[in-house]
Coordinates of C-alpha atoms in Angstrom, one line a residue:
X1 CA -74.2 87.4 10.7
X2 CA -77.2 85.0 9.6
X3 CA -76.6 82.7 6.9
X4 CA -79.2 83.9 4.5
X5 CA -79.3 87.6 3.6
X6 CA -81.9 89.4 5.8
X7 CA -84.3 92.3 4.6
X8 CA -82.7 95.5 4.8
X9 CA -83.5 97.5 8.1
X10 CA -85.9 100.4 7.5
X11 CA -82.9 102.6 8.8
X12 CA -80.5 101.3 6.0
X13 CA -83.4 101.3 3.4
X14 CA -84.0 105.0 4.2
X15 CA -80.4 106.1 3.8
X16 CA -80.1 104.3 0.7
X17 CA -83.3 106.0 -0.6
X18 CA -82.1 109.1 0.5
X19 CA -78.6 108.9 -1.1
X20 CA -80.6 107.7 -4.4
X21 CA -82.8 110.8 -4.2
X22 CA -79.9 113.3 -3.8
X23 CA -78.5 112.0 -6.8
X24 CA -81.9 112.1 -8.5
X25 CA -82.3 115.8 -7.3
X26 CA -78.6 116.2 -9.0
X27 CA -79.8 114.7 -12.3
X28 CA -82.9 116.9 -12.2
X29 CA -81.1 120.0 -12.0
X30 CA -78.8 119.5 -14.8
X31 CA -81.1 120.5 -17.6
X32 CA -82.2 123.9 -16.2
X33 CA -78.8 124.7 -14.9
X34 CA -77.2 123.9 -18.1
X35 CA -79.5 126.2 -20.0
X36 CA -79.1 129.0 -17.7
X37 CA -75.3 128.5 -17.5
X38 CA -75.1 129.1 -21.4
X39 CA -76.8 132.4 -21.0
X40 CA -75.4 133.6 -17.6
X41 CA -72.6 131.5 -15.8
X42 CA -72.9 133.3 -12.6
X43 CA -76.6 133.5 -12.1
X44 CA -76.5 129.6 -12.9
X45 CA -74.1 128.9 -10.1
X46 CA -75.9 131.1 -7.8
X47 CA -79.3 129.2 -8.5
X48 CA -77.4 126.0 -8.0
X49 CA -75.7 127.3 -4.6
X50 CA -79.5 128.3 -3.5
X51 CA -80.8 124.7 -4.3
X52 CA -77.8 123.0 -2.5
X53 CA -78.6 125.1 0.5
X54 CA -82.0 124.5 0.7
X55 CA -81.4 120.5 0.4
X56 CA -78.8 120.9 3.2
X57 CA -81.1 122.6 5.5
X58 CA -83.7 119.7 4.8
X59 CA -81.1 117.1 5.5
X60 CA -79.6 118.7 8.7
X61 CA -83.0 119.0 10.4
X62 CA -84.3 115.7 9.4
X63 CA -81.6 113.4 9.5
X64 CA -80.5 112.4 12.9
X65 CA -76.7 113.4 13.6
X66 CA -75.5 109.9 14.4
X67 CA -76.6 108.8 10.9
X68 CA -74.6 111.4 8.8
X69 CA -71.5 109.6 8.3
X70 CA -73.7 106.6 6.7
X71 CA -75.7 109.1 4.9
X72 CA -72.5 110.9 3.5
X73 CA -70.9 107.3 2.1
X74 CA -74.5 106.6 0.4
X75 CA -74.2 110.0 -1.1
X76 CA -70.9 109.4 -2.4
X77 CA -71.9 106.1 -4.0
X78 CA -75.2 107.6 -5.5
X79 CA -73.0 110.5 -7.1
X80 CA -70.4 108.3 -8.3
X81 CA -72.8 106.1 -10.1
X82 CA -74.3 109.1 -11.8
X83 CA -70.8 110.4 -12.6
X84 CA -70.2 107.1 -14.5
X85 CA -73.6 107.2 -16.0
X86 CA -73.1 111.0 -17.2
X87 CA -69.5 110.1 -18.6
X88 CA -70.7 107.1 -20.6
X89 CA -73.7 109.3 -22.1
X90 CA -71.3 111.7 -23.9
X91 CA -71.3 110.7 -27.4
X92 CA -68.8 111.4 -30.3
X93 CA -70.7 114.3 -31.3
X94 CA -71.7 115.5 -27.5
X95 CA -71.3 119.3 -26.6
X96 CA -68.4 119.5 -24.2
X97 CA -69.8 122.7 -22.6
X98 CA -73.1 121.0 -21.7
X99 CA -71.1 117.8 -20.4
X100 CA -68.8 120.0 -18.4
X101 CA -72.0 121.7 -16.7
X102 CA -73.7 118.4 -16.0
X103 CA -70.7 117.1 -14.2
X104 CA -70.4 120.5 -12.3
X105 CA -74.0 120.0 -10.8
X106 CA -73.0 116.4 -9.8
X107 CA -69.9 117.5 -8.0
X108 CA -71.2 120.3 -6.3
X109 CA -74.4 118.4 -5.1
X110 CA -71.8 116.6 -2.8
X111 CA -72.0 119.8 -0.7
X112 CA -75.4 118.7 0.7
X113 CA -73.8 116.8 3.4
X114 CA -71.1 119.3 4.4
X115 CA -72.0 120.2 8.1
X116 CA -70.9 119.8 11.4
X117 CA -72.4 116.4 11.7
X118 CA -70.0 114.7 9.7
X119 CA -67.3 113.2 11.9
X120 CA -65.3 110.9 9.7
X121 CA -63.7 111.4 6.4
X122 CA -61.2 109.6 4.6
X123 CA -60.2 111.2 1.2
X124 CA -58.7 107.9 -0.4
X125 CA -62.4 106.5 0.0
X126 CA -63.7 109.2 -2.3
X127 CA -64.1 109.0 -6.0
X128 CA -61.1 111.1 -7.5
X129 CA -63.8 113.4 -9.6
X130 CA -65.4 114.3 -6.2
X131 CA -62.2 114.9 -4.2
X132 CA -61.6 118.5 -5.2
X133 CA -65.1 119.6 -3.8
X134 CA -64.3 117.9 -0.4
X135 CA -60.8 119.4 -0.3
X136 CA -62.4 123.1 -1.0
X137 CA -65.0 123.0 1.4
X138 CA -63.2 121.4 4.2
X139 CA -63.5 124.5 6.5
X140 CA -67.5 123.5 6.6
X141 CA -66.9 120.2 8.3
X142 CA -66.3 121.6 11.9
X143 CA -67.5 118.4 13.5
X144 CA -64.6 116.0 11.9
X145 CA -62.9 114.0 14.4
X146 CA -61.0 111.4 11.9
X147 CA -59.5 113.2 9.0
X148 CA -57.3 111.3 6.3
X149 CA -56.2 113.7 3.6
X150 CA -54.4 111.5 1.7
X151 CA -51.6 111.7 -0.2
X152 CA -52.5 115.5 -1.6
X153 CA -49.8 116.4 -3.8
X154 CA -47.5 113.4 -3.3
X155 CA -45.0 116.0 -2.0
X156 CA -44.6 117.7 -5.2
X157 CA -46.5 121.0 -4.5
X158 CA -46.2 121.1 -1.1
X159 CA -45.5 124.9 -0.6
X160 CA -48.5 125.7 -3.1
X161 CA -51.0 123.6 -1.1
X162 CA -49.9 124.8 2.4
X163 CA -52.2 128.0 2.7
X164 CA -55.2 126.1 1.6
X165 CA -54.5 123.1 4.0
X166 CA -54.2 125.8 6.9
X167 CA -57.3 127.5 5.8
X168 CA -59.1 124.0 6.0
X169 CA -57.9 122.8 9.3
X170 CA -58.2 126.2 11.2
X171 CA -62.0 125.2 11.9
X172 CA -61.5 121.5 12.8
X173 CA -61.2 122.1 16.7
X174 CA -63.0 118.6 17.3
X175 CA -60.2 116.6 15.2
X176 CA -58.5 113.9 17.2
X177 CA -56.9 111.8 14.4
X178 CA -55.4 113.3 11.3
X179 CA -53.5 111.7 8.5
X180 CA -51.7 114.3 6.1
X181 CA -48.7 112.2 4.3
X182 CA -46.3 114.0 2.0
X183 CA -47.3 117.7 2.5
X184 CA -47.2 118.5 6.1
X185 CA -45.1 121.5 7.0
X186 CA -44.1 123.4 10.3
X187 CA -46.8 126.0 9.4
X188 CA -49.3 123.1 9.5
X189 CA -48.1 121.9 12.8
X190 CA -48.6 125.3 14.3
X191 CA -52.2 125.7 12.9
X192 CA -52.9 122.4 14.6
X193 CA -51.5 123.2 17.8
X194 CA -53.6 126.5 18.1
X195 CA -56.9 125.0 16.8
X196 CA -56.9 121.2 17.5
X197 CA -56.2 121.0 21.2
X198 CA -57.6 117.3 21.4
X199 CA -55.3 115.7 18.8
X200 CA -54.1 112.2 19.7
X201 CA -52.8 110.6 16.7
X202 CA -50.8 112.5 13.9
X203 CA -49.5 110.6 10.8
X204 CA -47.1 112.8 8.7
X205 CA -45.3 110.2 7.2
X206 CA -42.9 110.9 3.9
X207 CA -43.3 114.8 4.6
X208 CA -39.8 115.9 3.8
X209 CA -40.4 119.4 5.3
X210 CA -40.5 117.9 8.9
X211 CA -37.4 118.2 10.4
X212 CA -35.8 118.1 14.0
X213 CA -36.9 122.1 14.3
X214 CA -40.3 120.4 14.0
X215 CA -40.1 118.5 17.3
X216 CA -40.7 121.4 19.5
X217 CA -44.1 122.1 17.9
X218 CA -45.1 118.5 18.2
X219 CA -44.4 118.8 21.9
X220 CA -47.0 121.3 22.3
X221 CA -49.5 119.0 21.8
X222 CA -50.8 118.1 25.3
X223 CA -53.0 115.0 24.1
X224 CA -50.9 113.5 21.6
X225 CA -50.4 109.8 21.8
X226 CA -49.1 108.6 18.4
X227 CA -47.2 110.4 15.9
X228 CA -45.9 108.8 12.9
X229 CA -42.6 110.3 11.5
X230 CA -41.5 107.4 9.3
X231 CA -39.5 108.7 6.0
X232 CA -39.2 112.4 7.4
X233 CA -35.9 114.3 7.9
X234 CA -36.3 114.0 11.7
X235 CA -33.0 112.2 12.9
X236 CA -31.7 110.7 16.0
X237 CA -31.5 114.1 17.8
X238 CA -35.1 114.8 16.9
X239 CA -36.4 111.5 18.3
X240 CA -34.4 112.1 21.3
X241 CA -35.9 115.4 22.0
X242 CA -39.5 113.7 20.9
X243 CA -39.4 111.3 23.5
X244 CA -38.1 113.7 26.4
X245 CA -40.8 116.4 25.7
X246 CA -43.8 114.3 24.8
X247 CA -44.5 112.4 28.1
X248 CA -48.0 111.0 26.9
X249 CA -46.6 109.2 23.7
X250 CA -47.5 105.7 23.1
X251 CA -46.4 104.9 19.5
X252 CA -43.8 106.9 17.2
X253 CA -44.3 104.4 14.6
X254 CA -41.6 102.7 12.5
X255 CA -38.0 104.1 13.9
X256 CA -34.9 102.2 12.7
X257 CA -32.7 104.1 15.2
X258 CA -34.9 103.8 18.2
X259 CA -32.3 101.6 19.9
X260 CA -29.6 104.4 19.4
X261 CA -32.3 107.1 20.6
X262 CA -32.7 104.8 23.9
X263 CA -28.8 104.6 24.2
X264 CA -28.4 108.2 23.8
X265 CA -31.1 109.2 26.5
X266 CA -29.6 106.3 28.6
X267 CA -26.2 107.9 28.6
X268 CA -27.0 111.5 28.8
X269 CA -30.5 111.7 30.3
X270 CA -30.3 108.6 32.7
X271 CA -33.1 109.9 35.0
X272 CA -35.7 110.5 32.2
X273 CA -37.1 107.0 32.1
X274 CA -39.1 105.0 32.0
X275 CA -41.1 106.0 28.9
X276 CA -44.7 105.2 28.1
X277 CA -44.1 103.7 24.5
X278 CA -46.3 100.3 24.0
X279 CA -45.1 99.7 20.6
X280 CA -41.7 99.4 19.2
X281 CA -40.8 98.8 15.6
X282 CA -37.3 98.7 14.1
X283 CA -35.5 97.0 11.6
X284 CA -32.1 97.4 13.4
X285 CA -31.6 96.2 17.0
X286 CA -28.6 95.0 18.8
X287 CA -28.7 93.1 21.9
X288 CA -27.9 96.4 24.0
X289 CA -30.6 98.2 22.0
X290 CA -33.3 95.4 23.1
X291 CA -32.3 95.4 26.7
X292 CA -32.5 99.2 26.6
X293 CA -36.1 99.0 25.4
X294 CA -37.0 96.3 28.0
X295 CA -35.4 98.9 30.8
X296 CA -36.5 102.3 29.4
X297 CA -40.2 101.1 27.8
X298 CA -41.4 98.4 30.2
X299 CA -44.9 99.0 28.9
X300 CA -44.4 97.4 25.4
X301 CA -47.4 95.5 24.0
X302 CA -46.4 95.2 20.4
X303 CA -42.6 94.4 19.5
X304 CA -41.4 94.2 15.9
X305 CA -37.8 93.2 15.4
X306 CA -35.5 92.6 12.5
X307 CA -33.1 90.0 13.9
X308 CA -29.5 90.0 13.3
X309 CA -28.0 86.8 14.7
X310 CA -24.7 88.1 15.4
X311 CA -25.7 91.5 17.3
X312 CA -29.1 90.4 19.3
X313 CA -30.3 87.6 21.5
X314 CA -34.0 87.3 21.4
X315 CA -34.3 85.9 24.8
X316 CA -34.0 89.7 25.9
X317 CA -37.8 89.9 25.0
X318 CA -38.8 87.8 28.0
X319 CA -38.3 91.0 30.3
X320 CA -41.2 92.5 28.8
X321 CA -44.0 92.0 31.4
X322 CA -47.0 93.4 29.1
X323 CA -45.8 91.8 25.7
X324 CA -48.8 90.7 23.5
X325 CA -48.0 91.2 19.6
X326 CA -44.6 89.9 18.5
X327 CA -43.7 90.2 14.7
X328 CA -40.0 88.7 14.2
X329 CA -38.4 89.2 11.0
X330 CA -35.4 87.3 9.4
X331 CA -34.6 84.4 12.2
X332 CA -34.6 80.7 12.8
X333 CA -37.3 79.3 15.0
X334 CA -35.0 77.2 17.1
X335 CA -31.3 78.5 16.7
X336 CA -32.5 82.0 17.7
X337 CA -34.5 81.0 20.5
X338 CA -38.0 81.8 19.2
X339 CA -39.5 78.4 21.2
X340 CA -37.6 79.6 24.4
X341 CA -39.1 83.1 24.2
X342 CA -42.8 81.5 23.4
X343 CA -42.3 79.2 26.5
X344 CA -41.9 82.2 29.0
X345 CA -43.9 85.0 27.2
X346 CA -46.6 82.9 25.1
X347 CA -49.0 82.7 27.7
X348 CA -49.8 86.5 26.9
X349 CA -49.1 86.6 23.0
X350 CA -52.3 87.3 21.1
X351 CA -50.7 88.1 17.8
X352 CA -47.6 86.4 16.3
X353 CA -46.2 87.5 13.1
X354 CA -43.4 85.3 11.6
X355 CA -41.6 86.8 8.4
X356 CA -38.7 85.3 6.7
X357 CA -38.3 82.9 9.5
X358 CA -36.5 79.5 8.8
X359 CA -36.8 75.9 10.8
X360 CA -40.4 76.1 11.1
X361 CA -41.6 72.5 11.1
X362 CA -44.6 70.8 12.5
X363 CA -43.0 70.3 15.6
X364 CA -42.7 74.3 15.9
X365 CA -46.4 74.6 15.0
X366 CA -47.3 72.3 17.8
X367 CA -45.1 74.2 20.0
X368 CA -46.8 77.6 19.2
X369 CA -50.3 76.0 19.7
X370 CA -49.1 75.0 23.2
X371 CA -47.2 78.1 24.4
X372 CA -49.6 80.5 23.1
X373 CA -53.0 79.3 24.2
X374 CA -54.5 82.8 23.8
X375 CA -53.2 83.3 20.1
X376 CA -56.0 85.2 18.0
X377 CA -53.8 86.2 15.0
X378 CA -51.1 83.8 13.3
X379 CA -49.1 85.3 10.2
X380 CA -46.5 82.9 8.3
X381 CA -45.0 85.4 5.6
X382 CA -42.6 84.0 3.0
X383 CA -41.1 81.7 5.9
X384 CA -39.3 78.6 5.1
X385 CA -41.4 75.5 6.6
X386 CA -39.7 72.3 6.5
X387 CA -40.2 68.6 6.8
X388 CA -40.2 67.6 10.5
X389 CA -37.2 64.9 11.4
X390 CA -38.9 63.8 14.5
X391 CA -42.6 64.1 15.5
X392 CA -43.6 65.5 18.5
X393 CA -45.2 62.0 19.8
X394 CA -46.6 63.5 23.3
X395 CA -50.1 64.0 23.5
X396 CA -50.8 67.6 23.4
X397 CA -52.1 69.3 26.7
X398 CA -53.9 71.9 25.4
X399 CA -56.5 71.8 22.5
X400 CA -54.5 73.5 19.4
X401 CA -55.4 77.1 18.3
X402 CA -58.9 77.2 19.6
X403 CA -58.7 81.0 20.3
X404 CA -57.3 81.6 16.8
X405 CA -59.6 83.9 14.8
X406 CA -57.2 85.4 11.8
X407 CA -54.7 83.2 9.9
X408 CA -52.3 84.5 7.3
X409 CA -50.4 81.8 5.2
X410 CA -48.1 83.1 2.8
X411 CA -45.3 80.5 2.7
X412 CA -45.1 77.1 1.3
X413 CA -46.1 74.6 3.4
X414 CA -46.6 70.8 3.8
X415 CA -49.7 69.1 3.7
X416 CA -49.3 67.9 7.4
X417 CA -48.5 71.3 8.5
X418 CA -51.8 72.8 6.6
X419 CA -53.8 70.1 8.1
X420 CA -52.5 70.9 11.7
X421 CA -53.5 74.7 11.3
X422 CA -56.7 74.4 9.3
X423 CA -58.3 71.3 11.3
X424 CA -57.6 73.0 14.7
X425 CA -58.6 76.6 14.2
X426 CA -62.3 75.7 15.1
X427 CA -63.1 79.8 15.8
X428 CA -61.5 81.1 12.6
X429 CA -63.0 84.0 11.3
X430 CA -60.6 85.1 8.6
X431 CA -58.5 83.0 6.4
X432 CA -56.1 84.4 3.8
X433 CA -53.8 81.6 1.9
X434 CA -51.3 83.1 -0.4
X435 CA -49.9 81.7 -4.0
X436 CA -47.1 79.5 -2.5
X437 CA -50.1 77.1 -1.1
X438 CA -51.9 75.2 -3.8
X439 CA -54.9 73.6 -2.5
X440 CA -57.0 70.6 -4.4
X441 CA -60.4 69.8 -4.1
X442 CA -59.8 66.7 -2.2
X443 CA -57.5 68.2 0.2
X444 CA -59.9 71.2 0.8
X445 CA -62.9 68.7 1.3
X446 CA -60.5 66.8 3.7
X447 CA -60.0 69.9 5.8
X448 CA -63.8 70.8 5.9
X449 CA -64.8 67.3 7.0
X450 CA -62.6 67.5 10.1
X451 CA -63.4 71.4 10.6
X452 CA -66.4 73.0 8.9
X453 CA -65.0 76.1 9.7
X454 CA -68.7 77.4 10.9
X455 CA -67.4 80.7 12.1
X456 CA -65.5 81.6 9.0
X457 CA -66.8 85.2 7.9
X458 CA -63.8 85.9 5.2
X459 CA -61.9 83.4 2.9
X460 CA -59.3 84.7 0.5
X461 CA -57.3 81.7 -1.4
X462 CA -55.2 83.7 -4.2
X463 CA -54.6 82.6 -7.7
X464 CA -55.3 78.4 -7.6
X465 CA -54.5 76.2 -10.3
X466 CA -56.5 73.3 -9.0
X467 CA -59.8 74.3 -7.1
X468 CA -63.0 73.8 -9.2
X469 CA -66.4 74.7 -8.6
X470 CA -66.8 71.7 -6.4
X471 CA -64.6 73.4 -3.8
X472 CA -66.7 76.5 -4.0
X473 CA -70.0 74.7 -3.4
X474 CA -68.5 72.7 -0.5
X475 CA -67.0 76.1 1.0
X476 CA -70.4 77.7 0.8
X477 CA -72.2 74.7 2.2
X478 CA -69.9 74.0 5.0
X479 CA -68.9 77.8 6.0
X480 CA -72.3 78.7 7.8
X481 CA -71.2 82.2 8.7
X482 CA -69.3 83.1 5.4
X483 CA -69.7 86.4 4.2
X484 CA -67.0 87.2 1.7
X485 CA -65.4 84.9 -0.7
X486 CA -62.8 86.8 -2.9
X487 CA -60.2 86.0 -5.4
X488 CA -62.1 83.3 -7.0
X489 CA -61.7 85.1 -10.2
X490 CA -58.2 84.1 -10.2
X491 CA -59.0 80.5 -10.0
X492 CA -57.8 79.2 -13.2
X493 CA -60.0 76.0 -13.6
X494 CA -63.2 78.2 -13.1
X495 CA -64.7 79.1 -16.3
X496 CA -67.1 82.2 -16.7
X497 CA -70.1 80.0 -16.8
X498 CA -69.1 78.5 -13.2
X499 CA -68.8 82.2 -11.8
X500 CA -72.1 83.1 -13.2
X501 CA -73.5 79.7 -11.9
X502 CA -72.1 80.4 -8.5
X503 CA -73.5 83.9 -8.4
X504 CA -77.0 82.6 -9.3
X505 CA -76.6 79.8 -6.9
X506 CA -75.9 82.2 -3.9
X507 CA -78.7 84.6 -5.4
X508 CA -81.2 81.8 -5.7
X509 CA -80.7 80.3 -2.1
X510 CA -80.5 83.8 -1.0
X511 CA -77.0 83.3 0.8
X512 CA -75.4 86.2 2.6
X513 CA -71.9 85.8 0.8
X514 CA -70.3 88.5 -1.4
X515 CA -67.8 87.0 -4.2
X516 CA -67.3 90.2 -5.9
X517 CA -64.1 91.6 -6.1
X518 CA -63.6 94.4 -3.8
X519 CA -64.9 97.7 -5.2
X520 CA -62.1 100.7 -5.7
X521 CA -63.3 104.0 -6.9
X522 CA -61.1 104.5 -10.3
X523 CA -62.3 107.8 -11.4

């Protein structure tokens, strides 16, 4: 992206204007519909429906199908702004009947984008006041490929919602990705089997009505590659049947009993493997379990293991020929042989996540940089980073962290360790620094002098008690590709005047940088 803001493209400008025009049409219809509803509610609704159908037909024939998802986003934005404006216009003596009628017009105006051209819908990304209309009109969106229904009732009214959900999903024949947490049932699964033959990913986590008896329904999905069953009532027997019956599965999400599942299969169905799983996530794994994972799931690319010193040996992981993403929890870098694992497998590792890992010193970071030359993502989360006792003095054979693009540091580190990571990641695009790391102006300037981070797009420095406006200016000047600089509102030394100055400085220089907090719909 260019350093300076570029003129909005004609395409984007047209979509924004069209979204605003839809909101303007809604506001224009408030007066006549409100007056008509005072006389005859039925006629008012009929008139509004006729008007909406007219606009819908106009949009369907004039907006290219590939832009319809973007148009929906702009429409939701503009209608949400109109909802907020209308809410704030209700005075102490305002007429509640008139207000309700106005809000109904705005909410129903969202129907203008309901057609087969909409392919992606996430209910969680829609303002709460507009969600009801999307839920009720879901059957009209016959072209949906990706659908996130959100939490629905949160599991409190599953029985009451089941019929409505089934009626909604019955027409979505193009669906490939579905997220329906808390409220999925066997009847909903049967509906999906009959009407959504192309389904590849199904997330039904936390649905208490999903049990072992649901597995024989899930097994009927011919194209299913990923199913998330965490916090359901599927037990060991259910997961055994799942792996035996669903040959195309690549991901079953977090399954703490996956080791016991493979153990059972190896004992009673020894000729059934190998399986096509590429993701392994478990908080409980013995040495035997890991060996079975290597033996029965040889295609694993992403491995997440909670290490138990007395029960598992991480050296088993070197048998995974396709390993690229490694997430280790609760272990020691040296004592538990992480160094040795990386020595063998590091050349293929692109993502390394270390959580609650002890014994990490500057030498360990150097080893990681040399053994994982293709590393793109590094996360140190709640790790114990210690002072080195004897520094690795050999000249580094490989320039450290040259492929590193994403860095997440949520651990207390020394200045030397920070300097080693942040001065060598020349191609970093995303950096997230937690509250345990407290930068000072001088230290940050020292980093930027050695590595100006010219490719950095997003920087998050959580709550800081030492950084001032001097650091903000240096970051903006140095990081030529910066687009997002968030969490500056939590820097305690920045005053409101400082933040206003920063906003004006960015605006005057036309920099393409967003320092506003991430917007979340709260209504």
